[in-house]
Coordinates of C-alpha atoms in Angstrom, one line a residue:
Chain A
M1 CA 24.6 -54.0 -18.0
D2 CA 26.6 -51.2 -17.0
E3 CA 25.1 -49.0 -13.8
S4 CA 24.1 -45.7 -15.8
R5 CA 22.1 -47.9 -18.4
K6 CA 20.3 -49.8 -15.3
E7 CA 19.5 -46.4 -14.1
F8 CA 18.0 -45.1 -17.5
W9 CA 16.1 -48.5 -17.9
L10 CA 14.7 -47.8 -14.0
N11 CA 13.7 -44.3 -14.8
A12 CA 11.8 -45.2 -18.2
V13 CA 10.0 -48.2 -16.1
L14 CA 9.0 -45.3 -13.3
L15 CA 7.6 -43.0 -15.8
V16 CA 5.6 -45.5 -17.9
G17 CA 4.4 -47.1 -14.8
L18 CA 3.3 -43.8 -13.3
F19 CA 1.3 -43.3 -16.7
A20 CA 0.0 -46.8 -16.8
T21 CA -1.3 -47.0 -13.3
P22 CA -4.1 -44.6 -13.8
V23 CA -4.8 -46.1 -17.3
I24 CA -5.1 -49.7 -15.9
A25 CA -7.0 -48.4 -12.7
M26 CA -9.7 -46.8 -15.3
M27 CA -9.9 -49.9 -17.3
I28 CA -10.8 -52.1 -14.2
D29 CA -12.7 -49.1 -12.9
E30 CA -11.1 -48.3 -9.8
P31 CA -10.8 -44.4 -9.7
F32 CA -9.2 -44.7 -6.4
Y33 CA -5.9 -45.4 -7.9
V34 CA -6.2 -42.4 -10.3
T35 CA -6.1 -40.0 -7.4
L36 CA -3.3 -42.1 -6.1
A37 CA -0.9 -41.9 -9.0
T38 CA -1.9 -38.1 -9.3
R39 CA -0.9 -37.6 -5.6
V40 CA 2.5 -39.6 -6.5
A41 CA 2.9 -37.2 -9.5
I42 CA 2.4 -34.0 -7.2
F43 CA 4.6 -35.0 -4.3
A44 CA 7.3 -36.0 -6.6
L45 CA 7.2 -32.5 -8.5
A46 CA 7.5 -30.9 -5.1
A47 CA 10.4 -33.2 -4.3
V48 CA 12.1 -32.5 -7.7
G49 CA 12.0 -28.8 -6.5
L50 CA 13.6 -29.8 -3.4
N51 CA 16.0 -32.1 -5.1
L52 CA 17.5 -29.3 -6.9
A53 CA 18.5 -27.4 -3.6
L54 CA 19.2 -30.5 -1.7
G55 CA 20.4 -33.2 -4.0
L56 CA 22.3 -30.7 -6.5
G57 CA 23.2 -28.0 -4.2
G58 CA 23.6 -29.5 -1.1
M59 CA 21.5 -27.4 0.9
V60 CA 19.4 -28.9 3.6
S61 CA 16.3 -26.9 3.5
F62 CA 14.1 -28.0 6.2
G63 CA 11.5 -25.3 5.2
H64 CA 10.3 -26.4 1.7
A65 CA 6.6 -26.7 3.1
L66 CA 7.0 -22.9 3.1
Y67 CA 6.7 -23.0 -0.8
F68 CA 4.3 -26.1 -0.9
G69 CA 1.8 -24.0 1.2
L70 CA 2.3 -21.0 -0.4
G71 CA 1.4 -22.5 -4.0
G72 CA -1.5 -24.2 -2.0
Y73 CA -2.8 -20.8 -0.7
V74 CA -2.2 -19.0 -3.8
A75 CA -4.5 -21.8 -5.4
G76 CA -7.1 -21.5 -2.7
I77 CA -7.2 -17.5 -2.3
M78 CA -7.5 -16.9 -6.0
A79 CA -10.5 -19.3 -6.3
H80 CA -12.2 -17.9 -3.3
H81 CA -12.0 -14.6 -4.7
A82 CA -13.0 -15.6 -8.1
F83 CA -16.0 -17.3 -6.6
S84 CA -17.1 -14.5 -4.3
G85 CA -16.2 -11.7 -6.9
M86 CA -14.4 -9.6 -4.4
P87 CA -11.1 -8.3 -5.4
M88 CA -8.0 -9.2 -3.8
V89 CA -5.3 -7.0 -3.1
F90 CA -4.7 -3.8 -5.3
G91 CA -8.1 -4.4 -6.7
L92 CA -7.0 -7.6 -8.8
S93 CA -9.5 -9.9 -9.1
G94 CA -9.5 -13.7 -8.3
S95 CA -9.3 -16.4 -11.2
D96 CA -10.3 -19.8 -11.5
Q97 CA -8.0 -20.6 -14.5
M98 CA -5.2 -22.7 -13.5
L99 CA -3.1 -21.0 -15.9
A100 CA -3.5 -17.6 -14.3
I101 CA -3.0 -19.2 -10.8
W102 CA 0.1 -21.4 -11.5
P103 CA 2.5 -18.5 -12.6
V104 CA 1.4 -16.4 -9.4
A105 CA 2.1 -19.4 -7.4
M106 CA 5.5 -19.6 -8.8
L107 CA 6.2 -16.1 -9.1
L108 CA 5.2 -15.5 -5.3
S109 CA 7.1 -18.8 -4.2
G110 CA 10.2 -17.6 -6.1
L111 CA 9.9 -14.1 -4.4
V112 CA 9.9 -15.8 -1.0
A113 CA 12.5 -18.2 -1.8
L114 CA 14.6 -15.0 -2.9
V115 CA 14.2 -13.5 0.5
V116 CA 14.6 -16.6 2.5
G117 CA 17.6 -17.6 0.3
V118 CA 19.3 -14.1 0.7
L119 CA 19.0 -14.4 4.3
S120 CA 19.7 -17.9 5.0
L121 CA 22.6 -18.4 2.7
R122 CA 24.7 -16.4 4.8
T123 CA 24.7 -19.3 7.1
S124 CA 25.6 -22.8 6.7
G125 CA 25.3 -26.4 8.3
I126 CA 23.1 -26.7 11.1
F127 CA 22.1 -22.9 11.2
F128 CA 21.1 -23.1 7.7
I129 CA 18.7 -26.0 8.4
M130 CA 17.1 -24.2 11.5
I131 CA 16.6 -20.9 9.7
T132 CA 14.8 -22.5 6.8
L133 CA 12.6 -24.3 9.2
A134 CA 12.1 -21.1 11.1
F135 CA 10.5 -19.0 8.0
A136 CA 8.3 -22.0 7.3
Q137 CA 6.9 -21.8 10.9
M138 CA 6.4 -18.3 10.8
A139 CA 4.2 -18.9 7.7
Y140 CA 2.8 -21.8 9.7
Y141 CA 1.7 -19.9 12.6
F142 CA 0.7 -16.9 10.7
A143 CA -1.8 -19.1 8.5
I144 CA -3.3 -20.5 11.6
G145 CA -3.7 -17.1 13.2
W146 CA -4.7 -14.9 10.1
P147 CA -8.6 -15.2 10.1
T148 CA -9.4 -14.0 6.5
Y149 CA -8.8 -17.2 4.9
G150 CA -10.0 -19.7 7.2
G151 CA -7.3 -19.9 9.9
E152 CA -6.7 -23.1 11.4
D153 CA -9.8 -24.5 9.7
G154 CA -8.2 -23.9 6.3
L155 CA -9.9 -22.8 3.1
P156 CA -11.9 -25.1 0.8
I157 CA -11.7 -24.6 -3.1
L158 CA -15.5 -25.0 -4.0
V159 CA -15.0 -25.7 -7.7
R160 CA -11.8 -27.2 -8.9
N161 CA -10.0 -24.6 -10.9
Q162 CA -10.4 -24.7 -14.8
F163 CA -7.7 -25.7 -17.6
P164 CA -8.7 -24.9 -21.1
G165 CA -9.7 -27.8 -23.1
L166 CA -9.8 -30.4 -20.0
N167 CA -12.4 -31.0 -17.5
T168 CA -10.6 -31.0 -14.0
L169 CA -13.4 -32.3 -12.4
Q170 CA -12.4 -35.5 -14.1
T171 CA -9.5 -36.9 -11.9
W172 CA -7.8 -38.5 -15.1
H173 CA -7.8 -35.2 -16.5
M174 CA -6.0 -33.8 -13.3
F175 CA -3.6 -36.7 -13.6
L176 CA -2.4 -35.6 -17.0
L177 CA -1.8 -31.9 -15.7
A178 CA 0.1 -33.1 -13.1
Y179 CA 2.0 -35.7 -15.1
G180 CA 2.7 -32.8 -17.7
A181 CA 4.1 -30.9 -15.0
L182 CA 6.5 -33.5 -13.7
V183 CA 7.8 -34.3 -16.8
I184 CA 8.5 -30.8 -17.7
A185 CA 10.0 -30.3 -14.2
L186 CA 12.2 -33.5 -14.7
A187 CA 13.3 -31.9 -18.3
V188 CA 14.3 -28.7 -16.5
F189 CA 16.2 -30.4 -13.8
A190 CA 18.0 -32.4 -16.4
M191 CA 18.8 -29.7 -18.4
L192 CA 20.0 -27.6 -15.3
R193 CA 22.1 -30.4 -14.1
N194 CA 23.8 -30.8 -17.7
A195 CA 24.3 -27.2 -17.9
R196 CA 27.2 -25.3 -16.9
F197 CA 25.0 -23.8 -14.1
G198 CA 24.4 -27.4 -12.7
A199 CA 28.3 -28.4 -13.0
A200 CA 28.9 -25.1 -11.0
L201 CA 26.1 -25.9 -8.3
M202 CA 27.7 -29.5 -7.8
A203 CA 31.2 -28.2 -7.8
I204 CA 30.0 -25.6 -4.8
R205 CA 28.5 -28.4 -3.0
Q206 CA 31.9 -30.2 -2.9
N207 CA 34.1 -27.4 -2.6
P208 CA 33.0 -23.5 -2.4
E209 CA 36.3 -22.3 -2.0
R210 CA 37.7 -23.7 -5.1
V211 CA 34.6 -22.7 -7.1
A212 CA 34.9 -19.1 -5.7
A213 CA 38.8 -19.3 -6.8
V214 CA 38.0 -19.7 -10.4
G215 CA 35.9 -16.6 -10.5
I216 CA 32.2 -18.0 -10.0
S217 CA 30.3 -16.8 -6.7
P218 CA 28.8 -19.6 -5.0
F219 CA 26.1 -17.1 -3.4
G220 CA 24.6 -16.4 -6.6
I221 CA 24.5 -19.7 -8.0
K222 CA 23.0 -21.3 -4.7
L223 CA 20.7 -18.5 -4.6
A224 CA 19.4 -19.2 -8.2
A225 CA 19.0 -22.8 -7.3
F226 CA 17.3 -22.2 -4.2
V227 CA 14.8 -19.9 -5.9
I228 CA 14.1 -22.3 -8.9
S229 CA 13.5 -24.9 -6.2
G230 CA 10.9 -23.3 -4.3
M231 CA 9.1 -22.2 -7.6
I232 CA 8.8 -25.8 -8.5
T233 CA 7.5 -27.1 -5.0
G234 CA 5.1 -23.8 -5.3
L235 CA 3.6 -25.4 -8.4
A236 CA 3.3 -28.6 -6.8
G237 CA 1.6 -27.0 -3.7
A238 CA -1.0 -25.1 -6.0
M239 CA -2.0 -28.7 -7.9
M240 CA -2.2 -30.2 -4.6
A241 CA -4.8 -28.0 -3.1
D242 CA -6.6 -28.4 -6.6
L243 CA -6.4 -32.0 -6.1
N244 CA -7.7 -32.0 -2.5
R245 CA -9.8 -29.0 -3.3
F246 CA -8.7 -27.7 0.3
V247 CA -5.9 -25.9 1.6
S248 CA -4.8 -25.6 5.4
P249 CA -2.2 -24.7 7.5
S250 CA -1.2 -28.3 7.5
M251 CA 0.4 -27.8 4.1
L252 CA 3.1 -25.4 5.9
S253 CA 4.0 -27.6 8.9
W254 CA 7.4 -29.0 9.5
H255 CA 6.2 -32.5 9.0
V256 CA 5.7 -31.6 5.3
S257 CA 9.2 -30.3 5.2
G258 CA 10.4 -33.6 6.7
E259 CA 8.4 -35.7 4.4
L260 CA 9.8 -33.8 1.1
I261 CA 13.3 -34.6 2.4
V262 CA 12.3 -38.2 3.1
I263 CA 11.0 -38.7 -0.5
C264 CA 14.0 -37.3 -1.9
I265 CA 16.3 -39.6 0.2
L266 CA 14.3 -42.7 -0.1
G267 CA 14.3 -42.7 -3.8
G268 CA 18.1 -41.4 -4.0
V269 CA 19.3 -37.8 -3.4
G270 CA 20.3 -36.0 -6.3
R271 CA 19.2 -38.7 -8.6
L272 CA 17.0 -37.3 -11.8
F273 CA 14.4 -39.6 -10.8
G274 CA 15.0 -40.1 -7.4
P275 CA 12.1 -37.7 -5.9
L276 CA 9.6 -40.0 -8.5
A277 CA 10.7 -43.4 -6.8
G278 CA 10.5 -41.9 -3.4
A279 CA 7.1 -40.4 -3.9
A280 CA 6.0 -43.7 -5.1
I281 CA 7.4 -45.5 -2.2
F282 CA 5.9 -42.7 0.3
V283 CA 2.4 -42.8 -1.1
G284 CA 2.4 -46.7 -1.8
F285 CA 3.6 -47.1 1.8
E286 CA 0.9 -45.0 3.2
V287 CA -1.8 -46.9 1.3
I288 CA -0.6 -50.5 1.8
F289 CA 0.3 -50.2 5.4
G290 CA -2.1 -47.3 6.2
G291 CA -4.7 -50.0 5.1
L292 CA -3.5 -52.6 7.6
T293 CA -2.5 -50.6 10.6
Q294 CA -3.1 -46.9 11.7
H295 CA 0.3 -47.1 13.0
W296 CA 1.9 -47.4 9.4
Q297 CA 4.1 -44.2 10.1
F298 CA 5.9 -46.7 12.9
W299 CA 7.0 -49.1 10.0
L300 CA 7.7 -46.1 7.8
G301 CA 10.0 -44.7 10.5
L302 CA 11.8 -48.2 10.5
V303 CA 12.3 -48.3 6.8
L304 CA 13.6 -44.8 6.8
L305 CA 16.0 -45.4 9.5
A306 CA 17.2 -48.7 7.9
V307 CA 17.5 -46.6 4.3
V308 CA 19.6 -43.8 6.3
L309 CA 21.9 -46.3 8.3
F310 CA 22.6 -49.0 5.5
A311 CA 21.4 -47.7 2.2
R312 CA 22.5 -44.2 1.3
G313 CA 22.2 -44.3 -2.5
G314 CA 18.2 -44.6 -1.8
V315 CA 16.2 -47.0 -3.9
I316 CA 17.6 -46.2 -7.0
G317 CA 21.0 -46.4 -5.6
I318 CA 20.5 -50.0 -4.6
I319 CA 19.2 -51.1 -8.0
A320 CA 21.5 -48.9 -10.1
G321 CA 24.7 -48.9 -7.7
R322 CA 26.1 -45.6 -6.3
E323 CA 27.0 -42.7 -8.4
R324 CA 30.5 -42.6 -9.1
H325 CA 31.0 -39.1 -8.8
G326 CA 28.9 -37.0 -6.3
Chain B
M1 CA -4.7 -4.1 32.2
S2 CA -3.7 -4.5 35.8
L3 CA -0.2 -4.8 37.1
A4 CA -1.0 -8.1 38.7
L5 CA -1.8 -9.5 35.5
F6 CA 1.2 -8.3 33.7
I7 CA 3.3 -9.8 36.6
E8 CA 1.6 -13.0 36.3
Q9 CA 2.3 -13.3 32.8
L10 CA 5.9 -12.2 32.8
L11 CA 6.4 -15.1 35.8
N12 CA 4.4 -17.5 33.1
G13 CA 7.3 -16.2 30.6
V14 CA 10.0 -17.1 32.9
Q15 CA 8.5 -20.4 33.8
F16 CA 8.1 -21.5 30.3
G17 CA 11.6 -20.1 29.4
L18 CA 13.0 -22.4 32.1
M19 CA 11.0 -25.5 31.0
L20 CA 12.4 -24.6 27.5
F21 CA 16.0 -24.3 29.1
L22 CA 15.7 -28.0 30.4
M23 CA 14.9 -29.1 26.9
A24 CA 17.5 -26.9 25.1
A25 CA 20.3 -27.7 27.5
G26 CA 20.4 -31.4 26.4
L27 CA 20.1 -30.4 22.9
T28 CA 23.0 -28.0 22.9
L29 CA 25.0 -30.4 24.8
V30 CA 24.5 -33.4 22.3
F31 CA 25.5 -30.8 19.6
G32 CA 28.3 -29.4 21.3
V33 CA 30.0 -32.6 22.5
M34 CA 28.9 -35.0 19.7
G35 CA 28.1 -32.6 16.8
L36 CA 24.9 -34.2 16.4
I37 CA 21.2 -32.6 15.5
N38 CA 18.9 -34.7 17.4
L39 CA 15.3 -34.0 16.3
A40 CA 13.9 -37.1 18.5
H41 CA 14.8 -35.2 21.6
G42 CA 11.1 -34.0 21.6
S43 CA 10.4 -37.9 21.8
L44 CA 12.3 -38.3 25.0
Y45 CA 10.2 -35.4 26.5
M46 CA 7.0 -37.3 25.6
I47 CA 8.4 -40.5 27.0
G48 CA 9.1 -38.8 30.2
A49 CA 5.5 -37.2 30.6
F50 CA 3.8 -40.7 29.6
I51 CA 6.0 -42.6 32.3
C52 CA 5.1 -40.0 35.0
A53 CA 1.7 -39.9 34.1
G54 CA 1.2 -43.8 34.3
V55 CA 3.3 -44.6 37.1
A56 CA 1.6 -41.6 39.1
A57 CA -1.9 -42.7 38.1
A58 CA -1.0 -46.4 39.3
T59 CA 1.1 -45.1 42.7
G60 CA -1.1 -42.2 43.3
N61 CA 2.0 -40.4 43.9
F62 CA 3.3 -37.9 41.7
W63 CA 6.8 -37.7 42.9
I64 CA 7.3 -41.4 42.2
G65 CA 5.8 -40.9 38.9
L66 CA 8.3 -38.1 38.2
A67 CA 11.4 -40.1 39.3
A68 CA 10.3 -42.9 37.0
G69 CA 9.5 -40.3 33.9
V70 CA 13.2 -39.1 34.5
A71 CA 14.6 -42.5 34.8
A72 CA 12.8 -43.8 31.9
A73 CA 13.9 -41.0 29.6
A74 CA 17.4 -41.4 30.7
A75 CA 17.1 -45.1 29.7
A76 CA 15.4 -44.7 26.5
G77 CA 18.2 -42.2 25.8
A78 CA 21.0 -44.6 26.6
I79 CA 19.5 -47.3 24.4
I80 CA 18.5 -45.1 21.3
E81 CA 22.2 -43.8 21.8
M82 CA 23.7 -47.3 21.8
T83 CA 21.4 -48.8 19.0
V84 CA 21.2 -45.8 16.3
I85 CA 22.7 -42.3 17.4
R86 CA 26.2 -43.8 17.7
R87 CA 26.1 -44.6 14.1
L88 CA 25.3 -41.0 13.1
Y89 CA 28.2 -39.1 14.9
D90 CA 30.2 -39.2 11.7
R91 CA 27.4 -38.9 9.0
D92 CA 26.5 -35.5 7.7
H93 CA 23.6 -33.2 8.9
L94 CA 21.2 -34.5 6.6
D95 CA 21.5 -38.1 7.6
Q96 CA 21.1 -37.1 11.2
V97 CA 18.0 -35.1 10.5
L98 CA 16.6 -37.9 8.4
A99 CA 17.5 -40.7 10.9
T100 CA 16.1 -38.9 14.0
F101 CA 13.1 -37.9 11.9
A102 CA 12.6 -41.6 11.7
L103 CA 13.3 -42.1 15.3
I104 CA 10.2 -39.6 16.0
L105 CA 7.8 -41.5 13.8
I106 CA 8.9 -44.6 15.5
L107 CA 8.6 -43.4 19.1
S108 CA 5.4 -41.4 18.4
E109 CA 3.8 -44.3 16.8
G110 CA 5.2 -46.8 19.5
T111 CA 3.9 -44.9 22.5
S112 CA 0.5 -44.6 20.8
M113 CA 0.4 -48.2 20.4
L114 CA 1.3 -48.9 24.0
F115 CA -0.7 -46.1 25.4
G116 CA -3.5 -45.7 23.2
P117 CA -4.5 -42.8 21.1
F118 CA -6.2 -40.8 23.9
P119 CA -4.3 -38.2 26.0
L120 CA -3.6 -39.0 29.5
Y121 CA -4.1 -36.8 32.5
L122 CA -1.5 -36.0 34.9
S123 CA -2.7 -34.0 38.0
R124 CA -0.1 -31.8 39.9
P125 CA 0.5 -33.0 43.4
D126 CA -1.4 -32.1 46.3
S127 CA 1.4 -30.5 48.1
L128 CA 1.7 -27.9 45.1
A129 CA -2.0 -27.2 44.6
G130 CA -3.7 -24.0 45.0
T131 CA -2.0 -20.5 44.8
V132 CA 0.5 -18.4 46.9
H133 CA 0.6 -14.9 48.0
L134 CA 3.5 -12.8 46.6
G135 CA 2.5 -9.5 47.9
F136 CA 0.4 -6.2 46.7
G137 CA -2.7 -8.4 46.7
F138 CA -1.2 -10.9 44.0
N139 CA -1.6 -14.5 44.2
Y140 CA 0.5 -17.0 41.8
S141 CA 0.1 -20.9 41.4
L142 CA 2.2 -22.8 43.6
Y143 CA 3.0 -25.3 41.1
R144 CA 4.3 -22.7 38.4
L145 CA 6.3 -21.3 41.2
A146 CA 7.8 -24.7 41.8
L147 CA 8.5 -25.2 38.3
I148 CA 10.5 -21.9 38.3
G149 CA 12.6 -23.5 41.2
F150 CA 13.1 -26.7 39.3
G151 CA 14.5 -24.7 36.2
I152 CA 16.8 -22.5 38.5
A153 CA 18.1 -25.8 40.4
V154 CA 18.8 -27.7 37.2
A155 CA 20.7 -24.4 35.7
V156 CA 22.6 -24.2 39.0
G157 CA 23.4 -28.0 38.9
M158 CA 24.2 -28.2 35.4
W159 CA 26.7 -25.1 35.9
L160 CA 28.1 -27.1 38.8
L161 CA 28.5 -30.2 36.8
I162 CA 30.3 -28.7 33.9
T163 CA 32.6 -26.6 35.9
R164 CA 33.2 -28.6 39.2
T165 CA 33.4 -32.1 38.3
Q166 CA 35.3 -34.9 36.6
L167 CA 32.4 -35.6 33.8
G168 CA 32.3 -31.7 33.2
V169 CA 36.1 -31.5 32.4
R170 CA 35.5 -34.3 30.0
I171 CA 32.5 -32.8 28.5
R172 CA 34.4 -29.4 27.7
A173 CA 37.1 -31.3 26.5
G174 CA 35.1 -33.2 24.5
E175 CA 33.5 -29.8 23.2
S176 CA 36.9 -28.7 22.2
D177 CA 38.5 -31.6 20.6
R178 CA 37.2 -35.0 20.4
E179 CA 40.1 -36.7 18.8
M180 CA 42.5 -35.2 21.5
I181 CA 40.5 -36.7 24.6
A182 CA 40.0 -40.1 22.9
A183 CA 43.9 -40.1 22.4
L184 CA 44.3 -39.1 26.2
G185 CA 42.5 -42.5 27.0
V186 CA 39.3 -41.3 27.9
N187 CA 36.3 -43.9 26.9
I188 CA 34.4 -41.5 24.7
K189 CA 31.9 -43.9 23.6
A190 CA 30.8 -44.2 27.1
L191 CA 31.0 -40.4 27.5
Y192 CA 28.9 -40.1 24.7
T193 CA 26.4 -42.2 26.0
V194 CA 26.3 -40.6 29.4
V195 CA 25.9 -37.1 27.9
F196 CA 23.1 -38.3 25.8
A197 CA 21.3 -39.9 28.6
L198 CA 21.9 -36.8 30.8
G199 CA 20.1 -34.8 28.0
A200 CA 17.4 -37.2 27.7
A201 CA 16.7 -37.1 31.6
L202 CA 16.5 -33.3 31.5
A203 CA 14.0 -33.8 28.7
G204 CA 12.0 -36.5 30.5
L205 CA 12.0 -34.0 33.6
A206 CA 10.7 -31.1 31.3
G207 CA 8.0 -33.4 29.9
A208 CA 6.9 -34.6 33.2
L209 CA 6.9 -31.1 34.9
V210 CA 5.0 -29.7 31.9
G211 CA 2.7 -32.5 31.5
S212 CA 0.7 -31.7 34.4
I213 CA 0.0 -28.2 33.3
Q214 CA -1.1 -29.6 29.8
S215 CA -2.2 -32.8 28.7
V216 CA 0.1 -35.9 28.0
Q217 CA -0.4 -36.8 24.5
V218 CA 1.6 -38.2 21.7
G219 CA 3.2 -35.3 19.6
M220 CA 3.5 -33.3 22.6
G221 CA 7.3 -33.1 22.2
E222 CA 7.2 -31.5 18.5
P223 CA 6.3 -28.0 19.3
V224 CA 8.5 -27.9 22.3
L225 CA 11.5 -29.6 20.2
I226 CA 11.2 -26.8 17.6
L227 CA 11.1 -24.2 20.1
A228 CA 14.0 -25.6 21.8
F229 CA 16.1 -25.4 18.6
V230 CA 14.9 -21.8 18.3
V231 CA 16.5 -21.3 21.9
I232 CA 19.9 -23.0 20.9
V233 CA 20.2 -21.2 17.5
I234 CA 19.6 -18.0 19.3
G235 CA 21.9 -18.7 22.2
G236 CA 24.6 -20.3 20.2
I237 CA 24.8 -24.1 19.4
G238 CA 26.8 -25.7 22.2
S239 CA 26.6 -23.2 24.9
I240 CA 24.8 -24.0 28.1
K241 CA 24.8 -20.3 29.1
G242 CA 23.5 -19.5 25.5
A243 CA 20.6 -21.9 25.9
L244 CA 19.7 -20.1 29.3
V245 CA 19.6 -16.9 28.1
G246 CA 18.0 -17.9 24.8
A247 CA 15.3 -19.8 26.7
L248 CA 14.4 -16.8 28.9
L249 CA 14.3 -14.7 26.0
V250 CA 12.3 -17.1 23.9
G251 CA 9.8 -17.9 27.0
V252 CA 9.3 -14.4 27.8
I253 CA 9.0 -12.5 24.5
D254 CA 6.6 -15.4 23.3
T255 CA 4.4 -15.3 26.6
M256 CA 4.3 -11.5 26.6
G257 CA 3.8 -11.1 22.9
R258 CA 0.9 -13.2 22.9
F259 CA -0.4 -11.2 26.1
L260 CA 0.6 -7.6 24.8
L261 CA 0.3 -7.7 20.9
P262 CA -3.4 -8.4 20.5
R263 CA -4.1 -5.4 23.0
L264 CA -1.8 -3.2 21.4
F265 CA -3.3 -3.9 17.9
D266 CA -6.8 -3.4 19.2
L267 CA -5.7 0.0 20.4
L268 CA -3.8 1.3 17.2
F269 CA -6.2 -0.1 14.6
D270 CA -9.9 -0.4 14.9
A271 CA -10.5 -2.8 12.2
G272 CA -12.8 -5.7 13.9
R273 CA -10.0 -8.3 13.5
A274 CA -6.9 -6.2 14.7
T275 CA -7.0 -8.4 17.8
D276 CA -6.7 -11.8 15.7
I277 CA -4.1 -10.2 13.7
G278 CA -2.3 -9.1 16.6
A279 CA -2.4 -12.8 18.0
A280 CA -1.3 -14.1 14.5
I281 CA 1.9 -11.8 14.7
A282 CA 2.5 -12.6 18.3
S283 CA 2.8 -16.3 17.2
M284 CA 5.6 -15.5 14.7
L285 CA 7.6 -13.2 16.9
I286 CA 10.1 -15.6 18.3
Y287 CA 10.7 -16.8 14.8
M288 CA 11.4 -13.3 13.7
L289 CA 13.9 -13.1 16.6
M290 CA 15.7 -16.2 15.5
A291 CA 15.9 -15.1 12.0
L292 CA 17.0 -11.5 13.0
V293 CA 19.8 -13.1 15.6
L294 CA 20.8 -15.3 12.8
I295 CA 21.1 -12.2 10.3
L296 CA 23.0 -10.3 12.5
R297 CA 25.0 -12.8 14.4
P298 CA 25.2 -15.8 12.4
K299 CA 26.7 -18.2 14.9
G300 CA 24.0 -17.2 17.7
L301 CA 24.4 -14.9 20.6
F302 CA 27.2 -17.0 22.5
P303 CA 29.2 -18.9 20.0
A304 CA 30.6 -22.0 21.7
H305 CA 33.5 -22.2 19.4
G306 CA 35.0 -18.9 18.5

């Protein structure tokens, strides 16, 4: 079996496996695993966003917690105002409808990513890593210091936001939403990667001068990818806040940025299903080793170190072989 | 607001800046010479503080603890360099970020396994307790003043090391052309280990010194690490002079911002929470400064390589 076929079957197993986990969990009456599968789907969604910038565009953003947390705060703040009846800025009222929250979360994340991208993409290498980190840290400290929405204590979402036709209070329905969003995001990722846009983006990662020489502006393409990347991660943040019914500055912390990169790398950076494989490993690790020892992150560190030093293609790379180009 | 309070805050800012310099100097050397982004630098700071606290508690002498903390951080740095870091020099920044992020997880959790989850307390040495009179009826903590002295001594020592010694010549040569000095017969592997251990020793020194003002706990290195990165990005990565200027800028602006902005907001706006908002913005100040510097001078204030 050639390697791309192996990767296809591996992807299929991942996608079906993620769907089967909550179904089986409900049959054997273990609702905990439904929540777990939902967490995997949402982390994978966030990492699909990052994978667009990191994997295809080679932009090492160490600040994607900014969009994750921003999405979370949009969900939290809109629900907060819907609940209290107080208007938000410009007299707009809040909302407890996910269909209203998600576009706002994506739009705001996209706008912030646009500003951050315009300023950061002037730099490269370590400077890009550090300036994206700096913007996320600004938001983190602002969220801690800003008292209106809970400051350091965070903001609870008293009743999970609504989606027409579903009962979001049931975790299974929440899973369906997250799974649906993940599948759509993966489709968008695949579409972008196979389009001329993706070809240009990957070419820029390898050699920006050549791409500029054939008349394509590397800056515009990278900026577009960065904005879409932020929007997808922002949507994931809004969903994660609703799943936890809580949003706090810790969603904006640099640990989250690091963990999103870890998820991308564990799975296989630039691979379509790398984020899903990585998120499954990450959450699985947390559950399995977290149940055995409170020092599970020690073992996560060792595994991560081994992957970086010895298995650079990530898990999908180990099973399906290295990509021949890229 | 009295003048004495203002001067006290300013000195606190300088003291904070000099401690950041100890962290940033190692970080910027390692990047300048080896081209490596080391996120685990904060863990070496933590190791210095933990060993200092442990040994000081066992022997009852702060200075023995301090020496042990610095030695332990240097040894840990050398071991980490020889086992892990050495494999990362030829890798891209992404691999370096990830591998050293993994090292943070390992070292933080490892420390918490060894020392337990509770913070340790490290008290300042008796000889440096109390305050010192600086004129105009103004008293300042003797220990913090000693920290300023330590910082200045290290800065001068670094300058002498880089400009006046054989090792300094090699370090400067390594910064400008790695292949060439290897070709000239310098043992580049040993040089890298020494530079890394030197940076680690400085981080351990900072951790041990600051540990007795704050509590010694797992994760204490992370906020300092991020600030040290802000410092070297502002100063220009690879430049010791840039690290010193950047560290003083960050230390003073952060401390004075937290001190002055809430008061300023309180004067300008009379909304009930103006003080809180001032404080929130003050904590963002240095990141704004860093973004501004990068936008205006993408390679920092003192670019090391043209």
